Short mmCIF file of C-alpha atoms in Angstrom, two decimals:
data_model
loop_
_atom_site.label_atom_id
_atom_site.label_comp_id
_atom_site.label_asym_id
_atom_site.label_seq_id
_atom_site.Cartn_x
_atom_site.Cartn_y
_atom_site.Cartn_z
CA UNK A 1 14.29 26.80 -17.35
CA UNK A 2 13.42 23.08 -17.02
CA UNK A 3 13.86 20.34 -19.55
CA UNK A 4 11.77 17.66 -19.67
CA UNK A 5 13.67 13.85 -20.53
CA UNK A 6 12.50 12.61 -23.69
CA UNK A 7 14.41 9.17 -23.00
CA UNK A 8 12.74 5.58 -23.88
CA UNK A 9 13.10 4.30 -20.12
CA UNK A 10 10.38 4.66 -17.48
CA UNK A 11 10.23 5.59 -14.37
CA UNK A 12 8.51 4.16 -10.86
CA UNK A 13 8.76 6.16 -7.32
CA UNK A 14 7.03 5.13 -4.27
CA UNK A 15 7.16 7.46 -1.22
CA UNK A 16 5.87 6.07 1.90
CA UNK A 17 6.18 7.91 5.63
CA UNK A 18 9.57 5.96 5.75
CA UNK A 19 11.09 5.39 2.35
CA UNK A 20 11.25 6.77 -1.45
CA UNK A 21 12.23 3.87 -3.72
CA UNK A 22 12.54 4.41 -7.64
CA UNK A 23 13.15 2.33 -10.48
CA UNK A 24 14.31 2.78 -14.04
CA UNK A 25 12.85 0.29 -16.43
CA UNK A 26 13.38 -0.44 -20.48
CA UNK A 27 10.32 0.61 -21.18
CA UNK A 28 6.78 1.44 -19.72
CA UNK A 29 5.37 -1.36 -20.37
CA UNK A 30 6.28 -5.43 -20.19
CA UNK A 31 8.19 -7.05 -21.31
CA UNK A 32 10.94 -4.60 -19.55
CA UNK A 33 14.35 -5.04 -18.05
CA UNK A 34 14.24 -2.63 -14.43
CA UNK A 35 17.86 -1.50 -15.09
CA UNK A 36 19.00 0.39 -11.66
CA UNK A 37 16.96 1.25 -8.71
CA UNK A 38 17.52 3.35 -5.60
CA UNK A 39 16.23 3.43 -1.98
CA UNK A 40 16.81 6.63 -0.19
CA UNK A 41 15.09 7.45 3.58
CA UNK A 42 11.88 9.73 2.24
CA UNK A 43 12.90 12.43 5.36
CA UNK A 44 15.86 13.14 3.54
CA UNK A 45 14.30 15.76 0.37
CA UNK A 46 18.14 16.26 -0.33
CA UNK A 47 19.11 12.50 -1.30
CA UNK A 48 15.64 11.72 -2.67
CA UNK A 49 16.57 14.61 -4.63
CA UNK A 50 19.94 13.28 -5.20
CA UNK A 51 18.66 9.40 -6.45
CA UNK A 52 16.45 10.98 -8.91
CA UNK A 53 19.32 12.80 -10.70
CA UNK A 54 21.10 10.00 -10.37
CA UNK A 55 18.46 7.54 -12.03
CA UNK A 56 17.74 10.18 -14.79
CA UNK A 57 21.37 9.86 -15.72
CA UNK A 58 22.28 13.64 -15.18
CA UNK A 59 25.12 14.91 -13.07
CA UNK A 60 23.91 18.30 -13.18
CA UNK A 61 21.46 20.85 -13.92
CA UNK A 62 17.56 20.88 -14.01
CA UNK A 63 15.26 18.89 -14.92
CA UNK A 64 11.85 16.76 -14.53
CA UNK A 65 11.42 12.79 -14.50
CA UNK A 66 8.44 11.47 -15.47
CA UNK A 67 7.23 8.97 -13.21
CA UNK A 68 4.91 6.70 -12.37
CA UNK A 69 4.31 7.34 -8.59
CA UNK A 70 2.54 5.79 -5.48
CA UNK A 71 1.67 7.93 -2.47
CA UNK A 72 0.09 6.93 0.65
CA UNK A 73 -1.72 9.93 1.69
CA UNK A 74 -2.66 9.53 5.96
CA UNK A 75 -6.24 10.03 4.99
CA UNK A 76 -6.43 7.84 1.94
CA UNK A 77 -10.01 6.08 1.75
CA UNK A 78 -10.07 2.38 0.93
CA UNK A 79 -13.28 1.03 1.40
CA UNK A 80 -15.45 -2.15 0.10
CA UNK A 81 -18.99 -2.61 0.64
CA UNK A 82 -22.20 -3.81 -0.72
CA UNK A 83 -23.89 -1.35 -2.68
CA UNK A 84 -27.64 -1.43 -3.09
CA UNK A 85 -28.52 -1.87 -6.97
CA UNK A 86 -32.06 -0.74 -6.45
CA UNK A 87 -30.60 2.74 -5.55
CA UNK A 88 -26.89 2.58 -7.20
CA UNK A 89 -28.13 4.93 -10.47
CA UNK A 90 -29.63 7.77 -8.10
CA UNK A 91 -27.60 10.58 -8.94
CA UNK A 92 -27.14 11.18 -5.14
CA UNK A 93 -26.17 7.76 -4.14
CA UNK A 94 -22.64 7.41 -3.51
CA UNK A 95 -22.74 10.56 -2.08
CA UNK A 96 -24.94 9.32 0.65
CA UNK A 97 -23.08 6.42 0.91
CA UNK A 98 -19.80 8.38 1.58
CA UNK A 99 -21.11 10.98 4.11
CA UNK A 100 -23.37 8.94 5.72
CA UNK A 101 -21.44 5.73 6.02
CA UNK A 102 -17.82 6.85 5.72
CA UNK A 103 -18.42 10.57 7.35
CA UNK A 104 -16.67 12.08 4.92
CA UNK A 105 -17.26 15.76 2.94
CA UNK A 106 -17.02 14.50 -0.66
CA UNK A 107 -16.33 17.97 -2.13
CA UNK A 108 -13.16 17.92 -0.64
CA UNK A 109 -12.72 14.15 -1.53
CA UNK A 110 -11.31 12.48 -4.84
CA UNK A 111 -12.95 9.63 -4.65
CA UNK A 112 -13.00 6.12 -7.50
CA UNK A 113 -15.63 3.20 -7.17
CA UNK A 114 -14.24 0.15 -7.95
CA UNK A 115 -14.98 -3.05 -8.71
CA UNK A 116 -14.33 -4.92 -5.80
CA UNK A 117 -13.15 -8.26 -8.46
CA UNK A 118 -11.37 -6.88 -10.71
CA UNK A 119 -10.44 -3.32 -9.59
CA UNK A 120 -11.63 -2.09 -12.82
CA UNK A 121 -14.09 0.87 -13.05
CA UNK A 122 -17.74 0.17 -11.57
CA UNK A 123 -20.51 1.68 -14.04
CA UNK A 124 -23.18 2.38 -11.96
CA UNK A 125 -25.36 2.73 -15.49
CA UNK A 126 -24.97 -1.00 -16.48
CA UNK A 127 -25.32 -2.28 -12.80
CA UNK A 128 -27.38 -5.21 -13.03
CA UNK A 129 -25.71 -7.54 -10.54
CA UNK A 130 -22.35 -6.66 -9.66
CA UNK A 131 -22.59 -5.17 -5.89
CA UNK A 132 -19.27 -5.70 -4.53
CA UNK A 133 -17.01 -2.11 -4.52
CA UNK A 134 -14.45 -0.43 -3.51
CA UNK A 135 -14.88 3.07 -2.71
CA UNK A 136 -10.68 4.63 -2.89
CA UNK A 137 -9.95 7.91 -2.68
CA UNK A 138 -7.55 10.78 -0.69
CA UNK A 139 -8.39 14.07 0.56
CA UNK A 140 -8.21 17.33 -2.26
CA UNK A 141 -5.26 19.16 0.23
CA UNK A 142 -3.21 15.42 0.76
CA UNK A 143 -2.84 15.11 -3.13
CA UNK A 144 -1.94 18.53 -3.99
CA UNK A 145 0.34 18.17 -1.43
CA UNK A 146 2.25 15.02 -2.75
CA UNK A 147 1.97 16.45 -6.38
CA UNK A 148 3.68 19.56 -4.84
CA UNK A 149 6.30 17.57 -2.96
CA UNK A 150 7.24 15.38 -6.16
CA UNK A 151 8.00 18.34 -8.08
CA UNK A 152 9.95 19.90 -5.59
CA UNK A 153 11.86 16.53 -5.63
CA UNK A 154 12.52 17.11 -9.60
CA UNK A 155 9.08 14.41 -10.50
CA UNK A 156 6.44 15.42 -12.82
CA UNK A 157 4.25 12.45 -11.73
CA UNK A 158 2.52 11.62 -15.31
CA UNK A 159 0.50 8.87 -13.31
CA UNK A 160 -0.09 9.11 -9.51
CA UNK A 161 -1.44 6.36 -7.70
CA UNK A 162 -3.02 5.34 -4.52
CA UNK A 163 0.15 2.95 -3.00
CA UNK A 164 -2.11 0.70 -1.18
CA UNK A 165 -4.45 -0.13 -4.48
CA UNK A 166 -1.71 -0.84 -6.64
CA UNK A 167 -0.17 -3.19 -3.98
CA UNK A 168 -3.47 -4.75 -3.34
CA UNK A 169 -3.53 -5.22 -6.97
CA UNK A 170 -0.49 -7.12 -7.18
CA UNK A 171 -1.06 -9.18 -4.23
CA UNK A 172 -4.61 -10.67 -5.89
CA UNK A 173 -1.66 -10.86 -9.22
CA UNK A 174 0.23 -13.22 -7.03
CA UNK A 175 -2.56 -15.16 -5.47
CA UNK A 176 -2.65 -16.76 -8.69
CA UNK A 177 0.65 -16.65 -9.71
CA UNK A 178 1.19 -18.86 -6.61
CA UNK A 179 -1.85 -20.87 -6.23
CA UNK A 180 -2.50 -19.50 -2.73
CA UNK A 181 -5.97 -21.40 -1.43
CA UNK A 182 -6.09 -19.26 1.68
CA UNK A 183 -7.07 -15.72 1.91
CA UNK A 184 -4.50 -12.93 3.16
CA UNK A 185 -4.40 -10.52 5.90
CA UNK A 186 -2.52 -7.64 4.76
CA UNK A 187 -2.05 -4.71 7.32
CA UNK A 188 -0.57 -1.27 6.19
CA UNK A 189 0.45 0.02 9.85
CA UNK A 190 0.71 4.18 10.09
CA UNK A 191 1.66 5.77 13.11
CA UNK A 192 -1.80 6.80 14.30
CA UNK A 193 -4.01 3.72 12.75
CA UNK A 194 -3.50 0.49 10.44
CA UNK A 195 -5.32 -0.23 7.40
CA UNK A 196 -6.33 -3.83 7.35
CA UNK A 197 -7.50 -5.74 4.59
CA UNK A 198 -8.74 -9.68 3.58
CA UNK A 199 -7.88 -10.81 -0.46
CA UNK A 200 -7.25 -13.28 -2.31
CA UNK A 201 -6.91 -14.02 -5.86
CA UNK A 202 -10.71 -13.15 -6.18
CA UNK A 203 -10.49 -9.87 -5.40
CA UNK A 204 -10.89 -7.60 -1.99
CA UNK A 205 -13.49 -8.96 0.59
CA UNK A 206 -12.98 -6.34 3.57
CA UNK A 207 -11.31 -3.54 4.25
CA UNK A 208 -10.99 -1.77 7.58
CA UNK A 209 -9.42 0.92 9.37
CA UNK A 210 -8.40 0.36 12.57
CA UNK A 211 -7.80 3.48 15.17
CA UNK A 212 -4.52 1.59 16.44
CA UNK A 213 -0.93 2.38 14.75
CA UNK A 214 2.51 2.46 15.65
CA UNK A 215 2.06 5.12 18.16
CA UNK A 216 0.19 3.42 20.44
CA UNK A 217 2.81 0.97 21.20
CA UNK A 218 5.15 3.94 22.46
CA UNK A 219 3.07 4.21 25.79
CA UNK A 220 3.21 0.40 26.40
CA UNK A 221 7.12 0.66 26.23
CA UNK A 222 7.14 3.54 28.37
CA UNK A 223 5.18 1.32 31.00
CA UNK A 224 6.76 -2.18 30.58
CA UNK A 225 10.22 -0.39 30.56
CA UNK A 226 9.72 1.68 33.38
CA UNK A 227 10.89 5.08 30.90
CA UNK A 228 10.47 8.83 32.35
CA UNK A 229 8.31 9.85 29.06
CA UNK A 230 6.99 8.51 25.55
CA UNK A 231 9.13 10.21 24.09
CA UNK A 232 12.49 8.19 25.13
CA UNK A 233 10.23 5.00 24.51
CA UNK A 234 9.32 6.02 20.97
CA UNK A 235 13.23 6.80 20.27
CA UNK A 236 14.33 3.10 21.99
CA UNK A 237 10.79 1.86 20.25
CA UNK A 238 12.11 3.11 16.71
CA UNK A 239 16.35 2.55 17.19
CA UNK A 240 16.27 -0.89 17.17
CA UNK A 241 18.76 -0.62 19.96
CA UNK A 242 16.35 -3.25 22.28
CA UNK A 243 15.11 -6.53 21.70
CA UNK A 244 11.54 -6.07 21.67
CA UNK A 245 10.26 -9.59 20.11
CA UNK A 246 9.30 -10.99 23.34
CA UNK A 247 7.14 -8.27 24.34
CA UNK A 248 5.55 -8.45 21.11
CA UNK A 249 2.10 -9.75 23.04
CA UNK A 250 1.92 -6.46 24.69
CA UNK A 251 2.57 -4.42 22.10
CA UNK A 252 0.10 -5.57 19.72
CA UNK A 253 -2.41 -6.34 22.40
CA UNK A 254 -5.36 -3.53 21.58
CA UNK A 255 -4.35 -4.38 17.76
CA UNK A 256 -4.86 -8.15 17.90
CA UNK A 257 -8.10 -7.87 19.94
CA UNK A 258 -9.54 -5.97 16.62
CA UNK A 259 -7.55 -8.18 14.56
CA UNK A 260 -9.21 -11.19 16.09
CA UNK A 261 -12.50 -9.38 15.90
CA UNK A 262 -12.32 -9.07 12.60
CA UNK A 263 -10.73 -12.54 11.40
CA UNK A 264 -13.51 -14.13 13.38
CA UNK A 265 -16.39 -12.57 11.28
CA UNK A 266 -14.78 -13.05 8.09
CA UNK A 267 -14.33 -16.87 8.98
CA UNK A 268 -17.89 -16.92 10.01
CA UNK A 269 -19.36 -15.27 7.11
CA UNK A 270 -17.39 -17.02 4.40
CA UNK A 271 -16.10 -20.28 5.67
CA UNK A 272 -12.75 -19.30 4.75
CA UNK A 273 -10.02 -18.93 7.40
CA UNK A 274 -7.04 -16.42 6.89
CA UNK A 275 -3.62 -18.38 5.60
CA UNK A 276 -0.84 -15.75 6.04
CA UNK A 277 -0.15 -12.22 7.08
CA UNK A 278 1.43 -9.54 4.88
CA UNK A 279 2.70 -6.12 6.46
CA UNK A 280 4.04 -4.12 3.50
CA UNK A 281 4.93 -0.59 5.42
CA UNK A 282 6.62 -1.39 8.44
CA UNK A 283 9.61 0.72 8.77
CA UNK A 284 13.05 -1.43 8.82
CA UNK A 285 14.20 -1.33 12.31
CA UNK A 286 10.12 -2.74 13.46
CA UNK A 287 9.79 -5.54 10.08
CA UNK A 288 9.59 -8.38 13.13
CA UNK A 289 6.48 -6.86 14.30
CA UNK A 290 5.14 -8.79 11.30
CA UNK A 291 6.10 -11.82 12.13
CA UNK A 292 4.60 -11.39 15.69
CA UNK A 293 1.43 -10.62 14.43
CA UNK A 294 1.09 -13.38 12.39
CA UNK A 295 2.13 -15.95 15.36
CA UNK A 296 -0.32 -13.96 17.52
CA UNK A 297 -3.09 -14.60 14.90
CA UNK A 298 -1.49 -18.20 14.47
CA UNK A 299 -0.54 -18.36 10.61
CA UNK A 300 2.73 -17.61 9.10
CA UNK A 301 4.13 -14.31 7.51
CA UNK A 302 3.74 -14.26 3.80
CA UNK A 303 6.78 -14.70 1.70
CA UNK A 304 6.77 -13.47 -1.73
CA UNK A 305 8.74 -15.01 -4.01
CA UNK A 306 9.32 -11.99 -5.77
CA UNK A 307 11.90 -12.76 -8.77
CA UNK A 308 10.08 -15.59 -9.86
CA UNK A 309 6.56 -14.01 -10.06
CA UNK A 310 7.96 -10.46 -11.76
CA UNK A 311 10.00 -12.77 -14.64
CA UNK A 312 6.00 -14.68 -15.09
CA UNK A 313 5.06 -10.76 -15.29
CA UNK A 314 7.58 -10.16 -18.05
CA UNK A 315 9.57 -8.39 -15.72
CA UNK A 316 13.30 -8.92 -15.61
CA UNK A 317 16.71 -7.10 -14.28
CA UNK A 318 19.58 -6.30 -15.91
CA UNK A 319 21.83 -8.11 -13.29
CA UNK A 320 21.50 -12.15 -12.49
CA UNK A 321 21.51 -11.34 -8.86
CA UNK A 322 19.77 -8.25 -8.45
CA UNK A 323 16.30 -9.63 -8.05
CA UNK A 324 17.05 -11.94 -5.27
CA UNK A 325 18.04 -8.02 -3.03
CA UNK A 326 14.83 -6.49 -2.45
CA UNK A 327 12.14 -7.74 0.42
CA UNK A 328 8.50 -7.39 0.98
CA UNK A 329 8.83 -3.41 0.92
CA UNK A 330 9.27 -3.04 -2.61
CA UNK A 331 6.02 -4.56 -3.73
CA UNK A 332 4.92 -1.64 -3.67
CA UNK A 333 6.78 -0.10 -5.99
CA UNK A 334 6.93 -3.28 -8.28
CA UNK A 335 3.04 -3.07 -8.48
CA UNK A 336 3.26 0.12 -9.92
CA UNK A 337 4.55 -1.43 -13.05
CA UNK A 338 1.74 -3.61 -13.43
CA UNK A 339 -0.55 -2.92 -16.14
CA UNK A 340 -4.51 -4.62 -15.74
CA UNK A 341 -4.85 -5.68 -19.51
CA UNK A 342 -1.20 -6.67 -19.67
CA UNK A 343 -1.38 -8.68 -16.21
CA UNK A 344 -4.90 -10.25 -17.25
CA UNK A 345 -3.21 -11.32 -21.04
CA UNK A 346 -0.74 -13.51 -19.03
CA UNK A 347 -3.21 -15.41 -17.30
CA UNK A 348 -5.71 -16.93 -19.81
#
């Protein structure tokens, strides 16, 4: 029989196609203290399995943590667009929208619409001039899946989130927090495509999926490299056994032509040009990728400063030094203890 833990703490878990990483916190909401945390490969059921005993507390037995959780399901739907308020209270609508424009079946879609500002609910009823959404969503079978898997794992997941929306969250959070003028290009790069996305501290303004991910690179490395099969260049392209940085060009190549592609017509459009690239979800052994797509796009990587914005948050650790350990991966998981009303209170 299961027991469920009553205890005061709270819990974060963010399981990406690489990594789980958890967090116990004081409380559930700010101001907390994020007391241990654990990073454990997400392949590995039997240590993810493993760090959640171990962050519950328990040695042994049974038992259920209830989390907060971020998935990235592969066909997640993250989408912003103009809606057209002549037509946004027709019943039928969005559904067009989605099918038509997003070819998509809804009935086997969960799908949110967001405002694109503020990332709170859009009420189609009181539209009046608001037009800007985001349309976010995962397919029925990819969340029942991930529910499924995080109890397996010993989770009851008593809030499960979209990864990407909570990080996009944050990173409009810390647009402010850091009085960043220039907009951001954050890319989320799976192995068959990469999400790409333009923010800043007003919000989304474009969202794209582009068909070109991890994988694609394999084939270049099997060419350059002169290797019998992709499948030796994917295991030398994921080892981190080879210095790949200077044929960064050519791996990126069909990326940055869409990259470019896009940047261009955002610059056009809104006069703004993109400041700094963020690539949250690059496995370990390929984080310099991001650092060669932001020289091939000619800005700089993003660096959070992450110890100083999650103390502005209310958000503090229970060792001196413990803040300064974790990278641009866990702001992910560090969004997921963001709260809107408690993020907006901080700011006026």
């Amino acid at each position: 029989m299961f027991s469920f833990s009553k205890k005061p703490e709270a819990f974060f878990i963010e399981i990406n196609e690489e990594t789980a990483l958890m967090a116990r916190t004081s409380s559930s909401k700010a101001p907390f203290v994020v007391e241990d945390t654990k990073e454990v490969p997400a392949g590995d059921e039997a240590a993810v399995q493993q760090a959640v005993k171990d962050l519950l507390g328990k040695k042994g037995g049974s038992g259920f943590v209830h989390a907060r959780c971020g998935i990235y399901p592969p066909r997640r739907l993250i989408r912003r667009m103009s809606v057209d308020l002549k037509r946004v209270k027709e019943p039928g609508y969005f559904h067009e929208v989605c099918t038509q424009q997003f070819r998509i079946e809804t009935d086997k879609y969960t799908i949110a619409v967001l405002n694109a500002v503020d990332g709170t609910d859009y009420e189609a009823a009181k539209a009046t001039t608001q037009k800007e959404v985001v349309f976010v969503g995962a397919h029925n079978d990819e969340l029942l899946a991930a529910q499924q898997h995080l109890l397996a794992l010993g989770v009851f997941p008593e809030r499960l989130e979209l990864g990407t929306i909570a990080t996009l969250g944050a990173l409009a959070d810390y647009h402010v927090f850091a009085e960043l003028k220039t907009p951001t290009l954050v890319l989320e790069m799976d192995a068959d495509s990469t999400q790409s996305f333009i923010l800043n501290a007003g919000g989304l303004d474009v969202s794209r999926t582009i068909p070109h991910g991890l994988e694609a690179m394999t084939s270049v490395v099997q060419k350059e490299l002169n290797l019998k099969d992709e499948e030796s260049a994917r295991k030398l392209f994921f080892s981190n056994t080879f210095d790949f940085t200077n044929m960064g060009g050519l791996l990126i190549r069909k990326l940055l032509k869409e990259l470019q592609s896009l940047i261009g017509f955002y610059e056009v459009q809104t006069g703004q040009s993109i400041g700094q690239v963020f690539c949250p979800q690059l496995p370990s052994k390929l984080v310099w990728l991001g650092g060669t797509i932001a020289k091939e796009v000619g800005v700089e990587p993003l660096k959070l400063d992450l110890p100083n914005w999650l103390k502005s948050r209310a958000i503090t650790f229970s060792s001196p030094t413990a803040s300064s350990d974790f990278g641009a991966k866990w702001l992910g998981l560090f969004s997921l203890m963001l709260y809107h009303d408690a993020v907006a209170a901080t700011q006026k």
